[in-house]
mmCIF file of C-alpha atoms and ligand atoms in Angstrom:
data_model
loop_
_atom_site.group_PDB
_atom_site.id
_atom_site.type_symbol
_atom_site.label_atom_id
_atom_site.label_comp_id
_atom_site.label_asym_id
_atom_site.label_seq_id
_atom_site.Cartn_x
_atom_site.Cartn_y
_atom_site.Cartn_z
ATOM 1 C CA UNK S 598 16.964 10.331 -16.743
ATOM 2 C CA UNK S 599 17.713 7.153 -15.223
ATOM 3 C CA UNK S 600 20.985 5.353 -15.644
ATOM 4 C CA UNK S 601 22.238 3.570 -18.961
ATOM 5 C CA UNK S 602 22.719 -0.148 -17.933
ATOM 6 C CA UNK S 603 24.535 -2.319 -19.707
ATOM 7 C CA UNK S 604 23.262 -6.067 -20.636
ATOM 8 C CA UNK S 605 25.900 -7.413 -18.273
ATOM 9 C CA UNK S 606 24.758 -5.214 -15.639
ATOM 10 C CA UNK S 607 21.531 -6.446 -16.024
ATOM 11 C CA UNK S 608 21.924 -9.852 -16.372
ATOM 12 C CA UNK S 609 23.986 -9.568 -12.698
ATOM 13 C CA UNK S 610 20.253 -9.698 -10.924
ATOM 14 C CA UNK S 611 19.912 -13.162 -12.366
ATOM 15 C CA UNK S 612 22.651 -14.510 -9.947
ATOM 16 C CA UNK S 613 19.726 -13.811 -7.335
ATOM 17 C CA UNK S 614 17.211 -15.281 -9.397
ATOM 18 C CA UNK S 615 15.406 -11.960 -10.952
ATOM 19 C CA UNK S 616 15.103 -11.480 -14.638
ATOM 20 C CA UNK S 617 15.295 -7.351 -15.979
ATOM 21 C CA UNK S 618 13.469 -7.273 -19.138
ATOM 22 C CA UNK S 619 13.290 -4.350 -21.061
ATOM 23 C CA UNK S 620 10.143 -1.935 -22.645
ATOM 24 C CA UNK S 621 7.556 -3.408 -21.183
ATOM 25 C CA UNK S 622 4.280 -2.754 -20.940
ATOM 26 C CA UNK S 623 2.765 -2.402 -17.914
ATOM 27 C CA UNK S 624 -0.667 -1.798 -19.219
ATOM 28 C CA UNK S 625 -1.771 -5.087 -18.137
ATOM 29 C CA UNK S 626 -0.154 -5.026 -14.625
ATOM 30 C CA UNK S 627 -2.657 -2.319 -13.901
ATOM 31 C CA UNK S 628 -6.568 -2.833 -12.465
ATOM 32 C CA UNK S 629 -7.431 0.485 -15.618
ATOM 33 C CA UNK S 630 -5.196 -1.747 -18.358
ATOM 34 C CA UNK S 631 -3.923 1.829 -19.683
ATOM 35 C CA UNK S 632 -0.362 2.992 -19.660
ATOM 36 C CA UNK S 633 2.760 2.427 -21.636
ATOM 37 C CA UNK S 634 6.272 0.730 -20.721
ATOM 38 C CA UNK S 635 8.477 0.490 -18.405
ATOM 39 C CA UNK S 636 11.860 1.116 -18.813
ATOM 40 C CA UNK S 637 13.294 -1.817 -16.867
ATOM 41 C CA UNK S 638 10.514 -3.981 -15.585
ATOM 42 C CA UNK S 639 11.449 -7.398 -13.110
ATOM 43 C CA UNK S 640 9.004 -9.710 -10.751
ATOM 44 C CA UNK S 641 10.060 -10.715 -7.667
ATOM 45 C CA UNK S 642 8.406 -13.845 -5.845
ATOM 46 C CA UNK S 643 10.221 -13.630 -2.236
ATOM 47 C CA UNK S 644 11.108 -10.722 0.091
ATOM 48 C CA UNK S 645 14.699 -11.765 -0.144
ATOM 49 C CA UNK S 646 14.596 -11.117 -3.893
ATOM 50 C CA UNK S 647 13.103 -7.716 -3.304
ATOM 51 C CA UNK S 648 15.604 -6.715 -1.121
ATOM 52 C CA UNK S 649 18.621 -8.004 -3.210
ATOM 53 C CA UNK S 650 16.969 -6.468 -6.562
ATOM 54 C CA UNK S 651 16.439 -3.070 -4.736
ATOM 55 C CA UNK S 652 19.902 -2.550 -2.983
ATOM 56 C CA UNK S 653 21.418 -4.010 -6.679
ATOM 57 C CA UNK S 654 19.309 -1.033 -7.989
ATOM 58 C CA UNK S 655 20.615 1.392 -5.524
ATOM 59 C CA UNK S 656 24.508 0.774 -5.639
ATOM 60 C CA UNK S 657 23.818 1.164 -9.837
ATOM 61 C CA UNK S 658 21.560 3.964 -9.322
ATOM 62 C CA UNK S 659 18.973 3.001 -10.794
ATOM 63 C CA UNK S 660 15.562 4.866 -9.625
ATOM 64 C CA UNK S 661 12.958 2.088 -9.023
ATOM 65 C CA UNK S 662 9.029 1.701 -8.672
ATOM 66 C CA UNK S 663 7.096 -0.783 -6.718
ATOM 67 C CA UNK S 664 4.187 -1.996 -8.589
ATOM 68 C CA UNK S 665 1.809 -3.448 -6.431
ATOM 69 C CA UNK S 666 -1.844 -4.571 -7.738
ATOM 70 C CA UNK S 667 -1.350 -1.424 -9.836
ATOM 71 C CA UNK S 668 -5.079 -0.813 -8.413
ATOM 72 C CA UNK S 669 -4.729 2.519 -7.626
ATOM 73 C CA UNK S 670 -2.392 4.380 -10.009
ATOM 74 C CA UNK S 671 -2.939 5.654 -13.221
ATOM 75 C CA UNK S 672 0.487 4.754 -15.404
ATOM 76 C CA UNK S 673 1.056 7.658 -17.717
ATOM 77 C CA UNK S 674 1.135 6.443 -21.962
ATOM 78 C CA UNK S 675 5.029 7.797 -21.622
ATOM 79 C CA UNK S 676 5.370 4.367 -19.243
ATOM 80 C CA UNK S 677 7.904 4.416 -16.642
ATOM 81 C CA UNK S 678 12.117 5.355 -16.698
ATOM 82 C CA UNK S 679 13.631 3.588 -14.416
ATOM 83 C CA UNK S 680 13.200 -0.182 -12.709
ATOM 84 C CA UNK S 681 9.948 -1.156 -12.158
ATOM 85 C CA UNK S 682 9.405 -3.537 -9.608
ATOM 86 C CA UNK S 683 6.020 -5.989 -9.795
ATOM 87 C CA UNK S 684 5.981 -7.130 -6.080
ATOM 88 C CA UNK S 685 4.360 -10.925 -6.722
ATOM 89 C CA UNK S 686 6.180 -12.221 -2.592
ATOM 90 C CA UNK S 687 3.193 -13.374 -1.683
ATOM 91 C CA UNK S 688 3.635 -15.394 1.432
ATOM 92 C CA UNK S 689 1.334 -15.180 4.290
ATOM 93 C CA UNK S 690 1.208 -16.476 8.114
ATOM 94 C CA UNK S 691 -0.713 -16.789 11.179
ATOM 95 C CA UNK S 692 1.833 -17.158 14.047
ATOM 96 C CA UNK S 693 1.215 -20.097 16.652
ATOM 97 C CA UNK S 694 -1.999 -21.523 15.098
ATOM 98 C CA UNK S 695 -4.335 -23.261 15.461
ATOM 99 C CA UNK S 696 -5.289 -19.536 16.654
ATOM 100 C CA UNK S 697 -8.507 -21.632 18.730
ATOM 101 C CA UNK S 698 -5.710 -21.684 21.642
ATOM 102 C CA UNK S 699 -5.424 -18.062 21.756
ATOM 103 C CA UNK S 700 -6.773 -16.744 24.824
ATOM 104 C CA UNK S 701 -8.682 -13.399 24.258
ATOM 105 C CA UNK S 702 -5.946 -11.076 25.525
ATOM 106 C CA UNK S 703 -3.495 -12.502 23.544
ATOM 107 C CA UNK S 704 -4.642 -11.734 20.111
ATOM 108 C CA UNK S 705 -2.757 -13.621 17.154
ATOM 109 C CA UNK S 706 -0.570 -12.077 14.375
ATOM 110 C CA UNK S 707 -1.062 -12.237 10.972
ATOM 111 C CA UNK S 708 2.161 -11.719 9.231
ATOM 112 C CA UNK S 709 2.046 -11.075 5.291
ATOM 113 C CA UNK S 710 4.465 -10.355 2.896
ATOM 114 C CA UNK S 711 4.106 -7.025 0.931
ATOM 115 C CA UNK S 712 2.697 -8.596 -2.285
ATOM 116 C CA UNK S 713 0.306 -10.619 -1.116
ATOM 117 C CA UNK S 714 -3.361 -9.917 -1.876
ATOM 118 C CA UNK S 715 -5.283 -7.941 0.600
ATOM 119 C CA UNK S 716 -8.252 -9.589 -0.397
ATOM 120 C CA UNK S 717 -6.701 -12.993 0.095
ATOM 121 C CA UNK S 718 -5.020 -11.930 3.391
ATOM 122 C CA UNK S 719 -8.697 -10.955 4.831
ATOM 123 C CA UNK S 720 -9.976 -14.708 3.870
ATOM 124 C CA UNK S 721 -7.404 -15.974 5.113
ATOM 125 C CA UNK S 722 -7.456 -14.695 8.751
ATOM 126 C CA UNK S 723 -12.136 -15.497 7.960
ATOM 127 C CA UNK S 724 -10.660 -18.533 7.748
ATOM 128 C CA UNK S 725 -8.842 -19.031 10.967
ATOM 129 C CA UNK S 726 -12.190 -17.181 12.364
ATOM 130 C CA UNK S 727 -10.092 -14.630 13.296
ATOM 131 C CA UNK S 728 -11.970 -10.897 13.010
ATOM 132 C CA UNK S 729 -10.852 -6.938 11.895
ATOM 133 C CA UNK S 730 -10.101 -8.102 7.979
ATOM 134 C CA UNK S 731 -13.968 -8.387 6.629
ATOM 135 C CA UNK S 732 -13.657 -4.903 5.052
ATOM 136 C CA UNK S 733 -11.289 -5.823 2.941
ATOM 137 C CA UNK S 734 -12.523 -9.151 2.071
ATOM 138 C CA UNK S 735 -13.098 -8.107 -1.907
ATOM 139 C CA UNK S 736 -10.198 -5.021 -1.970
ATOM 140 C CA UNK S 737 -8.044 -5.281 -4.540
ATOM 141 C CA UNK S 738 -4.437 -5.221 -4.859
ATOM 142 C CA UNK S 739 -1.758 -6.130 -2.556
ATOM 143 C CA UNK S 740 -0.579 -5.400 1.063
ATOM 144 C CA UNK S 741 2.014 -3.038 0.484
ATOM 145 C CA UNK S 742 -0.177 -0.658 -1.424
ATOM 146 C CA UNK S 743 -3.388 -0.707 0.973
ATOM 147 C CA UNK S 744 -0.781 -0.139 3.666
ATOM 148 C CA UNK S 745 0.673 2.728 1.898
ATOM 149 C CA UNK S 746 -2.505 4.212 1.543
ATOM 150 C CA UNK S 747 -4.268 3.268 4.719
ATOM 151 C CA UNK S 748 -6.834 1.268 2.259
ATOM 152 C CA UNK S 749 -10.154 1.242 3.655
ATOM 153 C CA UNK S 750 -13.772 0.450 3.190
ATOM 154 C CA UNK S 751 -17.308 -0.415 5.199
ATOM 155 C CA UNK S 752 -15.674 0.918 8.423
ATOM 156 C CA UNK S 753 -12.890 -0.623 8.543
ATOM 157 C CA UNK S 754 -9.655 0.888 7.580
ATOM 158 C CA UNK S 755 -5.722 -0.534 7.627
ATOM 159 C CA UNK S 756 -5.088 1.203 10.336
ATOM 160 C CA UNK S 757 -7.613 -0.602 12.705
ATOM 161 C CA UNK S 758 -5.476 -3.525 12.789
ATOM 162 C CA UNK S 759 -1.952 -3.415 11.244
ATOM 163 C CA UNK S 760 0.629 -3.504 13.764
ATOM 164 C CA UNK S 761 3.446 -2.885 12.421
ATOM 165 C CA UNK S 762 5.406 -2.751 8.919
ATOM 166 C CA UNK S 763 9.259 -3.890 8.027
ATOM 167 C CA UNK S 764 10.218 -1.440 5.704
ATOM 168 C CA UNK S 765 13.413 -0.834 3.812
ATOM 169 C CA UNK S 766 13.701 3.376 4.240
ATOM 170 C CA UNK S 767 15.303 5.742 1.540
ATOM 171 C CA UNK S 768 18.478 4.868 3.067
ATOM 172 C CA UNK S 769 18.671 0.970 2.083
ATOM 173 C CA UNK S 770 18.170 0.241 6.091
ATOM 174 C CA UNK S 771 15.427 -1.991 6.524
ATOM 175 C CA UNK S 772 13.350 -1.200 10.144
ATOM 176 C CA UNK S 773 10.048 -3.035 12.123
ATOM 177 C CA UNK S 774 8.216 0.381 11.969
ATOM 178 C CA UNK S 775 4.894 0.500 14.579
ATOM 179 C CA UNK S 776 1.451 1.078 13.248
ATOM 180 C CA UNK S 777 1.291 4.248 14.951
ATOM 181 C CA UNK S 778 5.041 5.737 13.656
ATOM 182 C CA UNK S 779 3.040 5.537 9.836
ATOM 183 C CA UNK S 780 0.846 8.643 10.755
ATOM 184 C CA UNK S 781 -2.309 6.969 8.665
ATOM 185 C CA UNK S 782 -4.996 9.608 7.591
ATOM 186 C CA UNK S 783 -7.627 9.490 5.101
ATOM 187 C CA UNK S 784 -6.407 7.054 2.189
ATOM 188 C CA UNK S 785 -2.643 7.961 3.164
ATOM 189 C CA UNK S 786 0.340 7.132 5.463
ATOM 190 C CA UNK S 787 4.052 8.850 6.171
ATOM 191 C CA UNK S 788 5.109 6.793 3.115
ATOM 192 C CA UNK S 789 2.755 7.796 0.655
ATOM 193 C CA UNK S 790 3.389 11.589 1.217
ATOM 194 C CA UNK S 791 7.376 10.430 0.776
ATOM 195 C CA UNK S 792 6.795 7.963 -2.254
ATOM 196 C CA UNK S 793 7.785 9.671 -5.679
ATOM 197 C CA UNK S 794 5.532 9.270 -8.309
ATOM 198 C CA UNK S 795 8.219 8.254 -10.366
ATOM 199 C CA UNK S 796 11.282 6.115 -10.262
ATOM 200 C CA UNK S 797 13.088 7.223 -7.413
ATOM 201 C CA UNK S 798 14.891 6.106 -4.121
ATOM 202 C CA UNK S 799 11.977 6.104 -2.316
ATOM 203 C CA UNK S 800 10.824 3.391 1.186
ATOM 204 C CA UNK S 801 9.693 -0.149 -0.191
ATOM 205 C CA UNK S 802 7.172 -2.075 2.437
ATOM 206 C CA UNK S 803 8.743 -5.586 2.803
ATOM 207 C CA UNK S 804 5.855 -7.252 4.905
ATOM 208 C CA UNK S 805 3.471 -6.390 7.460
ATOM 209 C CA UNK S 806 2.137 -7.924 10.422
ATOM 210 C CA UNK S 807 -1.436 -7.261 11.355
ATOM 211 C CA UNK S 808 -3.358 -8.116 14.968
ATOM 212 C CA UNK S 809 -6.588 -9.370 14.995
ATOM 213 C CA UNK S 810 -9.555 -10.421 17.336
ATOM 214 C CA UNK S 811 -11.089 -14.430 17.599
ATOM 215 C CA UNK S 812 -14.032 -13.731 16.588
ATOM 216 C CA UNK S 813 -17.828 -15.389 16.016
ATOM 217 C CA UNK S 814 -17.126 -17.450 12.498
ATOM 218 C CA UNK S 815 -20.699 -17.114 11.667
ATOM 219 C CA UNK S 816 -21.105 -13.611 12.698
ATOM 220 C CA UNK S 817 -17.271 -12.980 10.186
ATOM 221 C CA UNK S 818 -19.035 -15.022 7.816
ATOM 222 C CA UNK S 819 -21.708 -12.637 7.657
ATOM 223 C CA UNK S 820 -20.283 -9.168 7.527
ATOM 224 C CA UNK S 821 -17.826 -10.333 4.956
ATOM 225 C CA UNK S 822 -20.965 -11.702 2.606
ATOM 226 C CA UNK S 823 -22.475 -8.276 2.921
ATOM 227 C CA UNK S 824 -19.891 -5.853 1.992
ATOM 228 C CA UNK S 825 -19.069 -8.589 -0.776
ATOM 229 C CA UNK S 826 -22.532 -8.394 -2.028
ATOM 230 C CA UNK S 827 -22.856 -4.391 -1.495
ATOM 231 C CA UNK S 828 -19.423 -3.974 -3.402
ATOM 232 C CA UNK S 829 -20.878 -6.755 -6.424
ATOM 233 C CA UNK S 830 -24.555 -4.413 -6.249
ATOM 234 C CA UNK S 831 -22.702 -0.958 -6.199
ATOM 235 C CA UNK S 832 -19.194 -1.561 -8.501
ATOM 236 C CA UNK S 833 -18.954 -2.054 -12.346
ATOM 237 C CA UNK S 834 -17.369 -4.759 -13.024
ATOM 238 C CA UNK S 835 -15.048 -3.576 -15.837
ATOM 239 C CA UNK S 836 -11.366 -2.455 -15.655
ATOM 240 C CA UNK S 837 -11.049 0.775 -13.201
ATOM 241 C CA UNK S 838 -9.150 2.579 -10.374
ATOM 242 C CA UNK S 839 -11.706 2.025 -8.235
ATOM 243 C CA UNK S 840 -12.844 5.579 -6.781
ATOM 244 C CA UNK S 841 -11.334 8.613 -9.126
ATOM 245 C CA UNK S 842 -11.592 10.970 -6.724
ATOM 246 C CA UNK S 843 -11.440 11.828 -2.514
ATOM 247 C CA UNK S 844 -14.926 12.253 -0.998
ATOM 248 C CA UNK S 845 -14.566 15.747 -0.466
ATOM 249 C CA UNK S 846 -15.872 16.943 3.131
ATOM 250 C CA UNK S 847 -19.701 16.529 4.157
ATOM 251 C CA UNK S 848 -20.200 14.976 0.295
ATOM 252 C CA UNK S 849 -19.682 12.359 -2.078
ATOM 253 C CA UNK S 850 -17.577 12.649 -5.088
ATOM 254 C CA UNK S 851 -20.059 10.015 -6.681
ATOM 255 C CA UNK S 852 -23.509 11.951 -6.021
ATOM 256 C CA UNK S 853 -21.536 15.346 -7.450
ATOM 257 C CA UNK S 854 -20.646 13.941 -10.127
ATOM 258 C CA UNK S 855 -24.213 12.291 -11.304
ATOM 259 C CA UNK S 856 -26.265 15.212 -9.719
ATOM 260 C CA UNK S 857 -23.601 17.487 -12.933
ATOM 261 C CA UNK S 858 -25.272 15.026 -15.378
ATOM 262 C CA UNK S 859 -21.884 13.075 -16.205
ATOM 263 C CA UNK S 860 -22.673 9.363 -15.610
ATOM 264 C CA UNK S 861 -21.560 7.735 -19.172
ATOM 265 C CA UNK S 862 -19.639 10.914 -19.913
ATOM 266 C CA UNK S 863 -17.072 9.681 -22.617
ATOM 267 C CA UNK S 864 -13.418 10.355 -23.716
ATOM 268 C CA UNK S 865 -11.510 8.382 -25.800
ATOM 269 C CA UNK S 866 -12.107 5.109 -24.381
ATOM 270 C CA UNK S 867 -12.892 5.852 -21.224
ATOM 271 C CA UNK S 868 -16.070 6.476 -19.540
ATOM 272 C CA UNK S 869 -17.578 7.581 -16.303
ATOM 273 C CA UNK S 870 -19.400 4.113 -14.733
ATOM 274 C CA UNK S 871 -23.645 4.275 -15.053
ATOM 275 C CA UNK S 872 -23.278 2.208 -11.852
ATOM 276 C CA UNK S 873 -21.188 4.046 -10.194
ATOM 277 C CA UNK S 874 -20.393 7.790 -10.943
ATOM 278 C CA UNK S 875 -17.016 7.974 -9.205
ATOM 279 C CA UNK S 876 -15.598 5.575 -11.144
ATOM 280 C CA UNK S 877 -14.092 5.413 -14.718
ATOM 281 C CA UNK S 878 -14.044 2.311 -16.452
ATOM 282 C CA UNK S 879 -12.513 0.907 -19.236
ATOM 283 C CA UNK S 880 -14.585 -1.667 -21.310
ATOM 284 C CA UNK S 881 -12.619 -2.916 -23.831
ATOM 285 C CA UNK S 882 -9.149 -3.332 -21.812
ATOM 286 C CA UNK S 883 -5.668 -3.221 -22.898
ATOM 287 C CA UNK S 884 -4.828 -1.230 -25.982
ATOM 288 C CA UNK S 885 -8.652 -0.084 -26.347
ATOM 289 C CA UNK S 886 -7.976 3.216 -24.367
ATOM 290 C CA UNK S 887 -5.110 5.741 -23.547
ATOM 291 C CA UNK S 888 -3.967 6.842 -19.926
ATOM 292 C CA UNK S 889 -4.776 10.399 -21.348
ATOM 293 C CA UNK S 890 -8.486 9.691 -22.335
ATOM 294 C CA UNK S 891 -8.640 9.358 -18.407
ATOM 295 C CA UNK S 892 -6.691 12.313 -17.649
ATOM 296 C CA UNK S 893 -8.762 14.036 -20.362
ATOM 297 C CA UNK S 894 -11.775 12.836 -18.358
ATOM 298 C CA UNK S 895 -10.618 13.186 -14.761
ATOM 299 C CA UNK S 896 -9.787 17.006 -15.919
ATOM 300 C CA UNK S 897 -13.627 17.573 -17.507
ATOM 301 C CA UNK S 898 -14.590 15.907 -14.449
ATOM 302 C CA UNK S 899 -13.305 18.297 -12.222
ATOM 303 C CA UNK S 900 -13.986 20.972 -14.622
ATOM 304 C CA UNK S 901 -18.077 20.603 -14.263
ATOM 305 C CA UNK S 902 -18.114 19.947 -10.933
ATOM 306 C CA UNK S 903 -16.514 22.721 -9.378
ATOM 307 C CA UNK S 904 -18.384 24.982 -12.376
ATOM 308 C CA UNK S 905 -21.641 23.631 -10.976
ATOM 309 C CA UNK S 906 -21.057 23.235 -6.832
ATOM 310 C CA UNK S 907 -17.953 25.277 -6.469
ATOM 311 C CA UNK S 908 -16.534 21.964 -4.987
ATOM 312 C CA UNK S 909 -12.754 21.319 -6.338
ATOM 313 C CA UNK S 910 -12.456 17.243 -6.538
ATOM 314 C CA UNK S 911 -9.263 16.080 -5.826
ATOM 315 C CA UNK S 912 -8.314 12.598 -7.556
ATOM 316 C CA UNK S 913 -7.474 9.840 -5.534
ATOM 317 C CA UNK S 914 -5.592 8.102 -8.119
ATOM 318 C CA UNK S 915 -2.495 8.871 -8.038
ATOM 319 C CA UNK S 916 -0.836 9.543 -11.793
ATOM 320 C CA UNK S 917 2.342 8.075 -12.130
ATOM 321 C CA UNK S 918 5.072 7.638 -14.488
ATOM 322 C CA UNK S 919 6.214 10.538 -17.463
ATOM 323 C CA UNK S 920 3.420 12.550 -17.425
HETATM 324 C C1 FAD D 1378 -12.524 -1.926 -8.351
HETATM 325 C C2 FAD D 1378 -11.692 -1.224 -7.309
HETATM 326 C C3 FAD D 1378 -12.222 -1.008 -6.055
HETATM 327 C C4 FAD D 1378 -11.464 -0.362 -5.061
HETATM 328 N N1 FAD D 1378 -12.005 -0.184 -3.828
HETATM 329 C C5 FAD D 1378 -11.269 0.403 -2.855
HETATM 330 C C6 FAD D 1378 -11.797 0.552 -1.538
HETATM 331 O O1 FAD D 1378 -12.903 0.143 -1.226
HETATM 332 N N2 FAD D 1378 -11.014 1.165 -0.609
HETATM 333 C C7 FAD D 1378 -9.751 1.608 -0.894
HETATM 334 O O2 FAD D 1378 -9.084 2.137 -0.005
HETATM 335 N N3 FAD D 1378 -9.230 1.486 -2.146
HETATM 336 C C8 FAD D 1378 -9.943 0.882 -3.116
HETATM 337 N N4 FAD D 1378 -9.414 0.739 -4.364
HETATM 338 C C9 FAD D 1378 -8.071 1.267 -4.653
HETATM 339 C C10 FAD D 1378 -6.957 0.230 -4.424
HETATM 340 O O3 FAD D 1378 -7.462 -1.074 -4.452
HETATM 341 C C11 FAD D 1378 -6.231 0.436 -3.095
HETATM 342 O O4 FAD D 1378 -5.689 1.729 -3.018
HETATM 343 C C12 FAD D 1378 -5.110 -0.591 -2.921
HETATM 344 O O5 FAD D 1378 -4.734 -0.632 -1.579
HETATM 345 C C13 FAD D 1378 -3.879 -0.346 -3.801
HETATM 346 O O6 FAD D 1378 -3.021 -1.477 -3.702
HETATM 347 P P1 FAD D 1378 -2.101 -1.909 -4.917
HETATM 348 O O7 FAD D 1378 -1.276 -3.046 -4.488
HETATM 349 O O8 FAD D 1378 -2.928 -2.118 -6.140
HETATM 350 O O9 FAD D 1378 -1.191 -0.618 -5.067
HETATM 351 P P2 FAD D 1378 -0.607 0.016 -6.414
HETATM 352 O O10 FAD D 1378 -1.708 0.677 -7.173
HETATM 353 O O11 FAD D 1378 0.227 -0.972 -7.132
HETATM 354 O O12 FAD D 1378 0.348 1.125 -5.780
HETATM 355 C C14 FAD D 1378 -0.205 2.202 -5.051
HETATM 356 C C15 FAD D 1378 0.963 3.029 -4.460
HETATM 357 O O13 FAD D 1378 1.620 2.257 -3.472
HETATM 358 C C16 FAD D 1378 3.002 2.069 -3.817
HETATM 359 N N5 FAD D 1378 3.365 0.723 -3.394
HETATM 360 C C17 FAD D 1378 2.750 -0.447 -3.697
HETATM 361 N N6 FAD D 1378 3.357 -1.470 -3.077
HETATM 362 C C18 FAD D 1378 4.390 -0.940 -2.389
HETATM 363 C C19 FAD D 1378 5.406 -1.491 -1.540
HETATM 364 N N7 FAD D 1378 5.494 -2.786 -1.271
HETATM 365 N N8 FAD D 1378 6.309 -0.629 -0.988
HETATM 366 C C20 FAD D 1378 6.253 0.690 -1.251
HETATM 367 N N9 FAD D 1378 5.325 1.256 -2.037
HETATM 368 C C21 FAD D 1378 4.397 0.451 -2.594
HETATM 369 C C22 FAD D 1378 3.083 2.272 -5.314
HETATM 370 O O14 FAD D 1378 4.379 2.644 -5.717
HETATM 371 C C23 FAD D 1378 2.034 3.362 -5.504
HETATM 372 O O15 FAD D 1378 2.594 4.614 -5.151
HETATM 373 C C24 FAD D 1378 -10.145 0.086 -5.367
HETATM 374 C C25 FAD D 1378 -9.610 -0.144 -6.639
HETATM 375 C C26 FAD D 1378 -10.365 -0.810 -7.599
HETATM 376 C C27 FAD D 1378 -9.756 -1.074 -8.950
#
């Protein structure tokens, strides 16, 4: 159970510019537009707000959640106790341009904050023909998420080129954590593996700074305009999480999951993607389908597959909230 606040209590957050509102829903903050409120729900647009709002929340113990993109987790139809916080600080940096004076061996630094869009981070550095980002040049959601899950796609991963990450730990203390101190694996990172999947106490990612290669502009140019067009070919274009499931060793969760005969597999109003088997979709958006048609789904899901290959498919959506 999460603290009772008072409405003075919350109204004390707006003396550093954040509003608390109350029962909302967070279906539409979320890439799968399922899920119900949140308990306590506020935006913050700097990095100053973010840390004011969370150390408010921590001296009235109040568990909080960072919502990033919300591209990744499925929000249970219970919602959310606690404080959720929608990360919109959004600023983002090249230090000492025009980077075209960099000499090779001094590569630049790309510094964003943690709700910026990794998508809009990767054009960015295109931009200033600066290369390492193309991967993520159509990704969704925002910096802090991909870097708590070591996002990654066509290659290229977070941890290729992040350097290091300010983060505020479970303690309130914010550090400059190195890259290599974040133990990145496979779609995870030290702070995934400590992030509750509820309201909690848990690290926040303030901002991250990335380093990156000059590079070719036309040679950028043209990786990013092929995994763009791959990822427009391969992905439906309706509401989703985006993979459902790991790619368990040697295999694709996709090809398992069409070779059991479940592409357009239905429940509720969710289905499994004709375009692309590991994902579920959700066609006709907010309030046309329940977070438990996809946990109905993900369950059936696994349920035929490891019937049919013996192969146990572990989501990679993570379900969050009062499940
Ligand atoms: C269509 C589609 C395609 C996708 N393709 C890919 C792909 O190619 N490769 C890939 O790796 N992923 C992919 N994803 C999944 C998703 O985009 C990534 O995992 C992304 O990095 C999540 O970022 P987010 O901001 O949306 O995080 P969210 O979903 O908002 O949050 C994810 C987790 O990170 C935590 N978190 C978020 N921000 C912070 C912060 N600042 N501090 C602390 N914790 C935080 C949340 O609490 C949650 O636990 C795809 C998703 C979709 C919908």
């Amino acid at each position: 159970m999460s603290a009772v606040i008072s409405a003075m209590d919350l109204s004390q957050t707006e003396a550093f510019g954040v509003t608390i509102r109350e029962q909302v829903n967070l279906a539409p903050y979320t890439t799968m537009k399922v899920g119900g409120p949140a308990e306590y729900f506020a935006a913050v647009n700097t990095v100053h707000e973010l840390i004011r709002l969370v150390r408010w929340a921590r001296a009235a113990d109040l568990p909080y959640y960072l919502l990033g993109g919300g591209s990744n987790v499925l929000v249970s139809d219970a919602g959310m106790r606690g404080l959720v916080i929608y990360n919109r600080c959004r600023q983002v940096r090249i230090d000492e341009a025009p980077c075209c004076v960099f000499p090779q061996d001094e590569r630049p630094f790309l510094f964003a904050e943690s709700g910026a869009s990794m998508a809009g981070l990767a054009r960015r550095s295109m931009a200033a023909g600066l290369t390492g980002l193309e991967w993520a040049v159509s990704l969704p959601g925002t910096v802090g998420g991909a870097v708590v899950n070591n996002a990654g796609a066509y290659g290229g991963e977070i941890k290729d080129n992040l350097y290091n990450a300010m983060v505020m730990d479970s303690h309130g203390d914010i550090e400059e954590i190195p890259a290599a101190q974040l133990d990145f694996g496979y779609r995870s990172s030290v702070l995934k593996r400590t992030l509750p999947v509820r309201a909690g106490f848990g690290p926040v990612v303030l901002s991250a700074n990335f380093r990156l290669a000059l590079g070719e502009m036309a040679a950028i140019k043209a990786t990013a305009d092929q995994n763009l067009q791959h990822r427009r070919r391969s992905q439906p274009v309706e509401p989703s999480l985006g993979s459902t499931f790991k790619n368990p060793p040697h295999d694709f969760a996709g090809r398992l999951i069409e070779a059991a005969g479940l592409k357009g597999a239905i429940r509720g109003g969710i289905q499994v993607s004709r375009q692309h088997a590991n994902f579920l979709i959700n066609p006709g958006g907010v309030g046309a389908a329940t977070a438990a048609d996809a946990a109905s789904l993900i369950e059936f899901i696994q349920e035929v597959v490891a019937d049919r290959f013996g192969v146990q498919l572990e989501p990679e959506v993570q379900f969050v909230g009062e499940w």
